[in-house]
Coordinates of C-alpha atoms in Angstrom, one line a residue:
X207 CA 63.8 85.0 109.0
X208 CA 61.8 81.9 108.4
X209 CA 60.2 80.0 111.4
X210 CA 61.9 76.7 112.2
X211 CA 60.2 73.8 114.1
X212 CA 61.7 73.2 117.5
X213 CA 62.3 69.5 116.7
X214 CA 64.8 70.5 113.9
X215 CA 68.4 70.2 114.9
X216 CA 69.3 73.7 113.6
X217 CA 68.5 77.4 113.8
X218 CA 69.3 80.5 111.7
X219 CA 71.6 82.9 113.5
X220 CA 74.3 85.5 113.0
X221 CA 77.7 84.4 111.6
X222 CA 80.8 86.1 110.4
X223 CA 79.4 86.4 106.9
X224 CA 75.9 87.5 107.9
X225 CA 73.3 84.8 108.6
X226 CA 74.2 81.1 109.0
X227 CA 72.8 77.8 110.1
X228 CA 73.8 76.5 113.6
X229 CA 73.2 73.2 115.2
X230 CA 70.9 73.2 118.2
X231 CA 71.3 69.4 118.9
X232 CA 74.2 66.9 118.4
X233 CA 74.3 65.8 114.7
X234 CA 76.0 62.6 114.0
X235 CA 78.4 62.0 111.1
X236 CA 76.4 60.9 108.0
X237 CA 73.0 62.2 109.3
X238 CA 70.7 64.1 106.9
X239 CA 70.5 67.7 108.1
X240 CA 68.2 69.6 105.6
X241 CA 67.1 69.5 102.0
X242 CA 68.2 72.2 99.5
X243 CA 65.1 72.9 97.4
X244 CA 63.3 75.5 95.3
X245 CA 61.9 75.9 91.8
X246 CA 63.5 73.9 89.0
X247 CA 65.0 75.9 86.2
X248 CA 65.4 74.4 82.7
X249 CA 68.4 75.8 80.9
X250 CA 66.8 75.1 77.6
X251 CA 64.2 77.8 78.3
X252 CA 65.5 81.4 77.8
X253 CA 63.4 82.6 80.7
X254 CA 64.8 80.2 83.1
X255 CA 68.4 80.5 81.8
X256 CA 68.2 84.3 82.3
X257 CA 67.7 84.0 86.0
X258 CA 70.8 84.8 88.1
X259 CA 71.4 84.8 91.8
X260 CA 73.9 83.3 94.3
X261 CA 71.4 80.6 95.4
X262 CA 71.4 78.6 92.1
X263 CA 72.4 75.0 92.6
X264 CA 73.2 73.3 89.4
X265 CA 72.2 69.6 89.2
X266 CA 73.4 68.9 85.7
X267 CA 73.8 70.6 82.4
X268 CA 70.1 71.2 82.1
X269 CA 68.5 71.4 85.5
X270 CA 69.2 73.9 88.3
X271 CA 67.5 74.5 91.6
X272 CA 66.7 78.1 92.4
X273 CA 67.2 78.1 96.2
X274 CA 66.4 81.8 96.7
X275 CA 63.0 81.1 98.1
X276 CA 62.7 81.9 101.9
X277 CA 61.4 78.5 102.8
X278 CA 64.7 77.0 101.6
X279 CA 66.4 76.9 105.0
X280 CA 69.5 75.3 103.5
X281 CA 70.3 78.5 101.7
X282 CA 71.5 79.9 105.0
X283 CA 74.3 77.4 105.2
X284 CA 77.6 79.1 104.5
X285 CA 80.6 77.9 102.5
X286 CA 83.7 76.5 104.2
X287 CA 86.9 75.3 102.8
X288 CA 87.1 72.7 105.6
X289 CA 83.4 71.9 106.1
X290 CA 81.5 69.7 108.5
X291 CA 78.8 68.8 106.0
X292 CA 78.4 68.1 102.2
X293 CA 75.8 68.3 99.5
X294 CA 74.4 64.9 98.5
X295 CA 73.3 65.6 94.9
X296 CA 70.9 63.2 93.1
X297 CA 70.5 64.6 89.6
X298 CA 68.0 62.0 88.4
X299 CA 65.7 62.7 91.3
X300 CA 66.5 66.4 91.0
X301 CA 67.1 66.5 94.7
X302 CA 69.9 67.8 97.0
X303 CA 70.3 66.9 100.6
X304 CA 72.9 68.4 103.0
X305 CA 74.5 65.7 105.2
X306 CA 77.0 65.8 108.0
X307 CA 80.5 64.5 107.3
X308 CA 81.6 64.6 110.9
X309 CA 79.9 64.9 114.3
X310 CA 78.5 68.4 114.8
X311 CA 78.1 69.8 118.3
X312 CA 75.3 72.2 119.5
X313 CA 76.2 75.8 118.8
X314 CA 78.5 74.8 115.9
X315 CA 77.9 76.4 112.5
X316 CA 76.9 74.0 109.8
X317 CA 78.8 74.5 106.5
X318 CA 79.7 72.8 103.2
X319 CA 82.0 73.4 100.2
X320 CA 80.1 75.4 97.5
X321 CA 82.5 74.2 94.8
X322 CA 85.2 75.7 92.6
X323 CA 82.9 77.6 90.2
X324 CA 81.0 79.4 93.0
X325 CA 84.2 80.1 94.9
X326 CA 85.8 81.8 91.9
X327 CA 82.7 83.7 91.0
X328 CA 81.6 85.0 94.4
X329 CA 84.1 84.3 97.2
X330 CA 87.6 84.8 95.7
X331 CA 87.0 88.4 94.6
X332 CA 86.0 89.4 98.2
X333 CA 88.0 86.8 100.1
X334 CA 86.7 83.7 101.7
X335 CA 85.7 84.3 105.4
X336 CA 85.4 80.7 106.5
X337 CA 87.3 79.6 109.7
X338 CA 90.0 77.8 107.7
X339 CA 90.8 80.9 105.6
X340 CA 90.5 83.2 108.5
X341 CA 93.1 81.1 110.4
X342 CA 95.4 81.3 107.3
X343 CA 95.0 85.0 107.2
X344 CA 95.8 85.3 110.9
X345 CA 98.8 83.1 110.5
X346 CA 100.1 85.2 107.6
X347 CA 99.5 88.4 109.6
X348 CA 101.4 86.9 112.5
X349 CA 104.2 85.9 110.2
X350 CA 104.3 89.3 108.7
X351 CA 104.4 91.0 112.1
X352 CA 107.2 88.6 113.2
X353 CA 109.2 89.4 110.0
X354 CA 108.7 93.2 110.6
X355 CA 110.0 92.8 114.1
X356 CA 112.9 90.7 112.9
X357 CA 113.9 93.3 110.4
X358 CA 113.5 96.1 112.9
X359 CA 115.7 94.3 115.4
X360 CA 118.2 93.7 112.7
X361 CA 118.2 97.3 111.7
X362 CA 118.5 98.4 115.4
X363 CA 121.4 96.0 115.9
X364 CA 123.2 97.3 112.8
X365 CA 122.6 100.9 114.0
X366 CA 124.0 100.0 117.4
X367 CA 127.2 98.5 115.9
X368 CA 127.6 101.5 113.7
X369 CA 127.2 103.8 116.7
X370 CA 129.7 101.8 118.8
X371 CA 132.2 101.9 115.9
X372 CA 131.8 105.7 115.6
X373 CA 132.2 106.1 119.3
X374 CA 135.4 104.0 119.3
X375 CA 136.7 106.1 116.4
X376 CA 135.9 109.3 118.2
X377 CA 137.6 108.1 121.4
X378 CA 140.7 107.1 119.4
X379 CA 140.8 110.5 117.8
X380 CA 140.4 112.3 121.1
X381 CA 143.3 110.2 122.6
X382 CA 145.5 111.2 119.7
X383 CA 144.6 114.8 120.1
X384 CA 145.3 114.7 123.8
X385 CA 148.7 113.0 123.2
X386 CA 149.6 115.7 120.6
X387 CA 148.6 118.5 123.0
X388 CA 150.7 116.9 125.8
X389 CA 153.7 116.7 123.5
X390 CA 153.3 120.3 122.4
X391 CA 153.1 121.5 126.1
X392 CA 156.2 119.4 127.1
X393 CA 158.3 120.1 124.1
X394 CA 158.6 123.8 123.3
X395 CA 160.5 124.2 120.0
X396 CA 163.7 126.2 119.4
X397 CA 165.1 126.4 115.9
X398 CA 163.0 123.5 115.0
X399 CA 164.5 121.3 117.9
X400 CA 162.9 120.2 121.1
X401 CA 164.6 121.3 124.4
X402 CA 163.9 118.0 126.0
X403 CA 164.8 116.1 122.9
X404 CA 168.0 115.5 121.0
X405 CA 170.8 118.1 121.9
X406 CA 168.4 119.9 124.3
X407 CA 171.0 120.2 127.1
X408 CA 173.6 121.8 124.8
X409 CA 171.2 124.4 123.5
X410 CA 169.9 125.2 127.1
X411 CA 173.5 125.7 128.4
X412 CA 174.3 128.0 125.5
X413 CA 171.2 130.1 126.2
X414 CA 172.3 130.5 129.9
X415 CA 175.8 131.5 129.0
X416 CA 174.6 134.1 126.4
X417 CA 172.3 135.7 129.0
X418 CA 175.2 135.9 131.6
X419 CA 177.9 137.2 129.1
X420 CA 180.1 134.2 129.8
X421 CA 181.7 132.4 126.9
X422 CA 181.6 128.7 127.0
X423 CA 184.7 126.8 125.6
X424 CA 184.0 123.9 123.4
X425 CA 185.6 120.7 124.5
X426 CA 187.8 120.2 121.5
X427 CA 189.1 123.9 121.2
X428 CA 192.0 125.7 123.1
X429 CA 191.0 127.7 126.2
X430 CA 190.4 131.4 125.7
X431 CA 190.6 134.2 128.2
X432 CA 187.3 134.8 129.9
X433 CA 186.6 138.4 130.9
X434 CA 183.7 139.6 133.0
X435 CA 181.7 142.4 131.6
X436 CA 181.8 145.7 133.5

């Protein structure tokens, strides 16, 4: 880790993505923070054009700064989709300066937007880990959890309604079975007719007379002689 003068308003420290640059003093909006520098590469030269690393800062179609040198403190500044700084590029002077675009407080990480090309090549495949993207992911995870809980509650409610419906159906069936059993106990059958139902009294009286040997006269027939059995 390179040594940094104590009068500089930043320090290199640990961040979510590895190393990062953090403010050690208040930095006002618009203030110059640090210069992004390194050897200039000429794309017209095969040797220079063949160099590849994630610290290349393209100035224009020809010139690119190779910021991989350790003395380039600006290389520790991480990308952010909602940054607090920006790169001030001056192609003619072949110079890049990182400036604050809002007030930065001590302890706050300094960051700027690396641009669409870098984002697609290096960050999108692994997922951007800046604060803004992390908040989006947390929000999506929270929404997904809420949706799972909603679906679970819906399923439990549906299962409860089904169970209640089955319980009511079972209770109704049990009531019918009890009523049928009660009717069976209270209505013994004789020749297919219930004793306590239609014509039950006539049948009962005939059964009593037959057991005693006494003939019973129907109402609409002449009286017959009744004899007692020996």
